Amino acid sequence: FPVMIDVRNKALAGDLVFKCTPATVTPAPRTTAWTRTVVVTLETAGGQVHEWFNKDITSGVSIADTSSAGTASIASTTLSFTKGKATVVITGSAHSWLNSETDTLTVAQATILGYTVASKTSVETFTTP
């Protein structure tokens, strides 16, 4: 209980950062459909999760890719936090994902408790072993 109060006090002082897990991944190139899951957390700079945070952030997340044939997509651009965590599933189409092509999930900058929380990314780079 005292830890929870400490974390809330840090939030009120502006100690708020987004974290994407994983931040980067490097799977082998492929030609089949795929999915990957990214967990977005609202944390203190020291890594404590703001479990008090429950909110939907409209236009809170977006996806882009550099594939010449494939397309990466997400079901919604709304980022839905429950107990400081949100989960985003990225789906890649069944096309060629070539060496060095990427998909990038971007968590948009947001204002929480009057403080600006910087954007974060999770990048998948297809990499030939």
PDB file of C-alpha atoms in Angstrom:
ATOM      1  CA  PHE A   1       0.000   0.000   0.000  1.00  0.00           C
ATOM      2  CA  PRO A   2       2.763   2.556   0.778  1.00  0.00           C
ATOM      3  CA  VAL A   3       4.375   1.739  -2.611  1.00  0.00           C
ATOM      4  CA  MET A   4       1.098   2.582  -4.359  1.00  0.00           C
ATOM      5  CA  ILE A   5       0.964   5.967  -2.645  1.00  0.00           C
ATOM      6  CA  ASP A   6       4.607   6.588  -3.580  1.00  0.00           C
ATOM      7  CA  VAL A   7       3.883   5.803  -7.246  1.00  0.00           C
ATOM      8  CA  ARG A   8       0.834   8.099  -7.267  1.00  0.00           C
ATOM      9  CA  ASN A   9       2.919  10.882  -5.719  1.00  0.00           C
ATOM     10  CA  LYS A  10       5.503  10.410  -8.469  1.00  0.00           C
ATOM     11  CA  ALA A  11       2.734  10.714 -11.064  1.00  0.00           C
ATOM     12  CA  LEU A  12       1.514  13.943  -9.505  1.00  0.00           C
ATOM     13  CA  ALA A  13       5.093  15.256  -9.783  1.00  0.00           C
ATOM     14  CA  GLY A  14       5.235  14.357 -13.488  1.00  0.00           C
ATOM     15  CA  ASP A  15       7.242  11.118 -13.284  1.00  0.00           C
ATOM     16  CA  LEU A  16       5.438   9.488 -16.229  1.00  0.00           C
ATOM     17  CA  VAL A  17       6.965   7.563 -19.145  1.00  0.00           C
ATOM     18  CA  PHE A  18       5.648   5.090 -21.710  1.00  0.00           C
ATOM     19  CA  LYS A  19       7.517   1.820 -22.174  1.00  0.00           C
ATOM     20  CA  CYS A  20       7.069  -0.636 -25.055  1.00  0.00           C
ATOM     21  CA  THR A  21       7.928  -4.290 -24.525  1.00  0.00           C
ATOM     22  CA  PRO A  22       9.561  -5.451 -26.650  1.00  0.00           C
ATOM     23  CA  ALA A  23      11.262  -2.261 -27.826  1.00  0.00           C
ATOM     24  CA  THR A  24      12.941  -4.104 -30.708  1.00  0.00           C
ATOM     25  CA  VAL A  25      12.753  -7.563 -32.274  1.00  0.00           C
ATOM     26  CA  THR A  26      14.675  -9.085 -35.189  1.00  0.00           C
ATOM     27  CA  PRO A  27      12.918 -12.150 -36.629  1.00  0.00           C
ATOM     28  CA  ALA A  28      14.014 -13.833 -39.848  1.00  0.00           C
ATOM     29  CA  PRO A  29      12.410 -12.710 -43.111  1.00  0.00           C
ATOM     30  CA  ARG A  30       9.224 -14.626 -43.988  1.00  0.00           C
ATOM     31  CA  THR A  31       6.444 -15.057 -46.502  1.00  0.00           C
ATOM     32  CA  THR A  32       3.685 -16.175 -44.132  1.00  0.00           C
ATOM     33  CA  ALA A  33       1.214 -14.119 -42.085  1.00  0.00           C
ATOM     34  CA  TRP A  34       2.416 -13.254 -38.590  1.00  0.00           C
ATOM     35  CA  THR A  35       1.419 -11.522 -35.369  1.00  0.00           C
ATOM     36  CA  ARG A  36       3.379  -9.952 -32.567  1.00  0.00           C
ATOM     37  CA  THR A  37       2.206  -8.514 -29.282  1.00  0.00           C
ATOM     38  CA  VAL A  38       3.498  -5.298 -27.733  1.00  0.00           C
ATOM     39  CA  VAL A  39       2.746  -4.384 -24.125  1.00  0.00           C
ATOM     40  CA  VAL A  40       2.681  -0.650 -23.451  1.00  0.00           C
ATOM     41  CA  THR A  41       3.045   0.420 -19.827  1.00  0.00           C
ATOM     42  CA  LEU A  42       2.832   3.778 -18.117  1.00  0.00           C
ATOM     43  CA  GLU A  43       5.695   3.817 -15.634  1.00  0.00           C
ATOM     44  CA  THR A  44       7.898   5.994 -13.472  1.00  0.00           C
ATOM     45  CA  ALA A  45      11.403   6.679 -14.750  1.00  0.00           C
ATOM     46  CA  GLY A  46      12.513   3.988 -12.290  1.00  0.00           C
ATOM     47  CA  GLY A  47      10.267   1.326 -13.843  1.00  0.00           C
ATOM     48  CA  GLN A  48       7.346   1.261 -11.390  1.00  0.00           C
ATOM     49  CA  VAL A  49       4.035   0.715 -13.220  1.00  0.00           C
ATOM     50  CA  HIS A  50       1.312   3.312 -12.637  1.00  0.00           C
ATOM     51  CA  GLU A  51      -1.326   0.703 -11.751  1.00  0.00           C
ATOM     52  CA  TRP A  52      -3.857   3.446 -10.903  1.00  0.00           C
ATOM     53  CA  PHE A  53      -4.014   4.458 -14.593  1.00  0.00           C
ATOM     54  CA  ASN A  54      -7.133   3.190 -16.388  1.00  0.00           C
ATOM     55  CA  LYS A  55      -7.961   5.104 -19.561  1.00  0.00           C
ATOM     56  CA  ASP A  56      -8.586   4.798 -23.284  1.00  0.00           C
ATOM     57  CA  ILE A  57      -6.360   7.148 -25.261  1.00  0.00           C
ATOM     58  CA  THR A  58      -7.971   7.846 -28.635  1.00  0.00           C
ATOM     59  CA  SER A  59      -5.419   7.936 -31.468  1.00  0.00           C
ATOM     60  CA  GLY A  60      -2.877   6.717 -28.933  1.00  0.00           C
ATOM     61  CA  VAL A  61      -1.123   4.243 -31.202  1.00  0.00           C
ATOM     62  CA  SER A  62      -0.291   3.820 -34.893  1.00  0.00           C
ATOM     63  CA  ILE A  63       1.496   1.340 -37.151  1.00  0.00           C
ATOM     64  CA  ALA A  64       3.746   1.817 -40.169  1.00  0.00           C
ATOM     65  CA  ASP A  65       5.890  -0.509 -42.258  1.00  0.00           C
ATOM     66  CA  THR A  66       8.586  -0.384 -44.932  1.00  0.00           C
ATOM     67  CA  SER A  67       7.661  -3.658 -46.631  1.00  0.00           C
ATOM     68  CA  SER A  68       7.542  -3.622 -50.416  1.00  0.00           C
ATOM     69  CA  ALA A  69       4.816  -6.302 -50.458  1.00  0.00           C
ATOM     70  CA  GLY A  70       3.476  -6.853 -46.929  1.00  0.00           C
ATOM     71  CA  THR A  71       1.237  -4.732 -44.743  1.00  0.00           C
ATOM     72  CA  ALA A  72       1.317  -4.426 -40.945  1.00  0.00           C
ATOM     73  CA  SER A  73      -1.945  -3.499 -39.226  1.00  0.00           C
ATOM     74  CA  ILE A  74      -3.542  -3.057 -35.806  1.00  0.00           C
ATOM     75  CA  ALA A  75      -7.194  -3.512 -34.859  1.00  0.00           C
ATOM     76  CA  SER A  76      -7.590  -0.055 -33.322  1.00  0.00           C
ATOM     77  CA  THR A  77      -5.697   3.190 -32.834  1.00  0.00           C
ATOM     78  CA  THR A  78      -7.213   3.530 -29.355  1.00  0.00           C
ATOM     79  CA  LEU A  79      -4.758   2.562 -26.637  1.00  0.00           C
ATOM     80  CA  SER A  80      -6.726   1.032 -23.747  1.00  0.00           C
ATOM     81  CA  PHE A  81      -4.931   1.026 -20.397  1.00  0.00           C
ATOM     82  CA  THR A  82      -6.001  -1.136 -17.468  1.00  0.00           C
ATOM     83  CA  LYS A  83      -3.866  -0.946 -14.321  1.00  0.00           C
ATOM     84  CA  GLY A  84      -1.180   0.921 -16.261  1.00  0.00           C
ATOM     85  CA  LYS A  85      -0.877  -1.630 -19.087  1.00  0.00           C
ATOM     86  CA  ALA A  86      -2.195  -1.814 -22.640  1.00  0.00           C
ATOM     87  CA  THR A  87      -1.699  -4.603 -25.163  1.00  0.00           C
ATOM     88  CA  VAL A  88      -1.484  -4.102 -28.918  1.00  0.00           C
ATOM     89  CA  VAL A  89      -1.465  -6.991 -31.399  1.00  0.00           C
ATOM     90  CA  ILE A  90       0.223  -6.274 -34.729  1.00  0.00           C
ATOM     91  CA  THR A  91      -0.713  -8.435 -37.698  1.00  0.00           C
ATOM     92  CA  GLY A  92       1.430  -8.818 -40.795  1.00  0.00           C
ATOM     93  CA  SER A  93      -0.019  -9.947 -44.105  1.00  0.00           C
ATOM     94  CA  ALA A  94       1.039 -13.160 -45.853  1.00  0.00           C
ATOM     95  CA  HIS A  95       3.474 -11.517 -48.254  1.00  0.00           C
ATOM     96  CA  SER A  96       7.230 -11.364 -48.492  1.00  0.00           C
ATOM     97  CA  TRP A  97       8.830  -9.577 -45.546  1.00  0.00           C
ATOM     98  CA  LEU A  98      12.385  -9.113 -46.750  1.00  0.00           C
ATOM     99  CA  ASN A  99      15.682  -8.585 -44.965  1.00  0.00           C
ATOM    100  CA  SER A 100      15.864  -5.117 -43.324  1.00  0.00           C
ATOM    101  CA  GLU A 101      12.159  -4.331 -43.826  1.00  0.00           C
ATOM    102  CA  THR A 102      10.441  -3.057 -40.690  1.00  0.00           C
ATOM    103  CA  ASP A 103       7.160  -2.472 -38.958  1.00  0.00           C
ATOM    104  CA  THR A 104       7.006   0.219 -36.302  1.00  0.00           C
ATOM    105  CA  LEU A 105       4.368   0.636 -33.631  1.00  0.00           C
ATOM    106  CA  THR A 106       4.323   4.215 -32.337  1.00  0.00           C
ATOM    107  CA  VAL A 107       2.716   5.232 -29.058  1.00  0.00           C
ATOM    108  CA  ALA A 108       1.727   8.867 -29.481  1.00  0.00           C
ATOM    109  CA  GLN A 109       2.768  11.616 -27.102  1.00  0.00           C
ATOM    110  CA  ALA A 110       0.025  12.129 -24.519  1.00  0.00           C
ATOM    111  CA  THR A 111      -0.903  14.557 -21.773  1.00  0.00           C
ATOM    112  CA  ILE A 112      -1.578  12.836 -18.456  1.00  0.00           C
ATOM    113  CA  LEU A 113      -2.273  14.805 -15.267  1.00  0.00           C
ATOM    114  CA  GLY A 114      -1.184  17.922 -17.161  1.00  0.00           C
ATOM    115  CA  TYR A 115       2.240  16.473 -18.013  1.00  0.00           C
ATOM    116  CA  THR A 116       3.482  15.586 -21.492  1.00  0.00           C
ATOM    117  CA  VAL A 117       4.464  11.935 -21.813  1.00  0.00           C
ATOM    118  CA  ALA A 118       6.872  11.416 -24.729  1.00  0.00           C
ATOM    119  CA  SER A 119       6.059   9.012 -27.549  1.00  0.00           C
ATOM    120  CA  LYS A 120       7.710   5.583 -27.741  1.00  0.00           C
ATOM    121  CA  THR A 121       8.175   2.954 -30.435  1.00  0.00           C
ATOM    122  CA  SER A 122       8.465  -0.785 -30.821  1.00  0.00           C
ATOM    123  CA  VAL A 123      10.336  -1.745 -33.985  1.00  0.00           C
ATOM    124  CA  GLU A 124      10.484  -5.133 -35.692  1.00  0.00           C
ATOM    125  CA  THR A 125      13.298  -5.455 -38.240  1.00  0.00           C
ATOM    126  CA  PHE A 126      13.327  -8.583 -40.358  1.00  0.00           C
ATOM    127  CA  THR A 127      16.929  -9.772 -40.270  1.00  0.00           C
ATOM    128  CA  THR A 128      18.636 -12.593 -42.106  1.00  0.00           C
ATOM    129  CA  PRO A 129      20.524 -14.680 -39.543  1.00  0.00           C
TER     130      PRO A 129
END
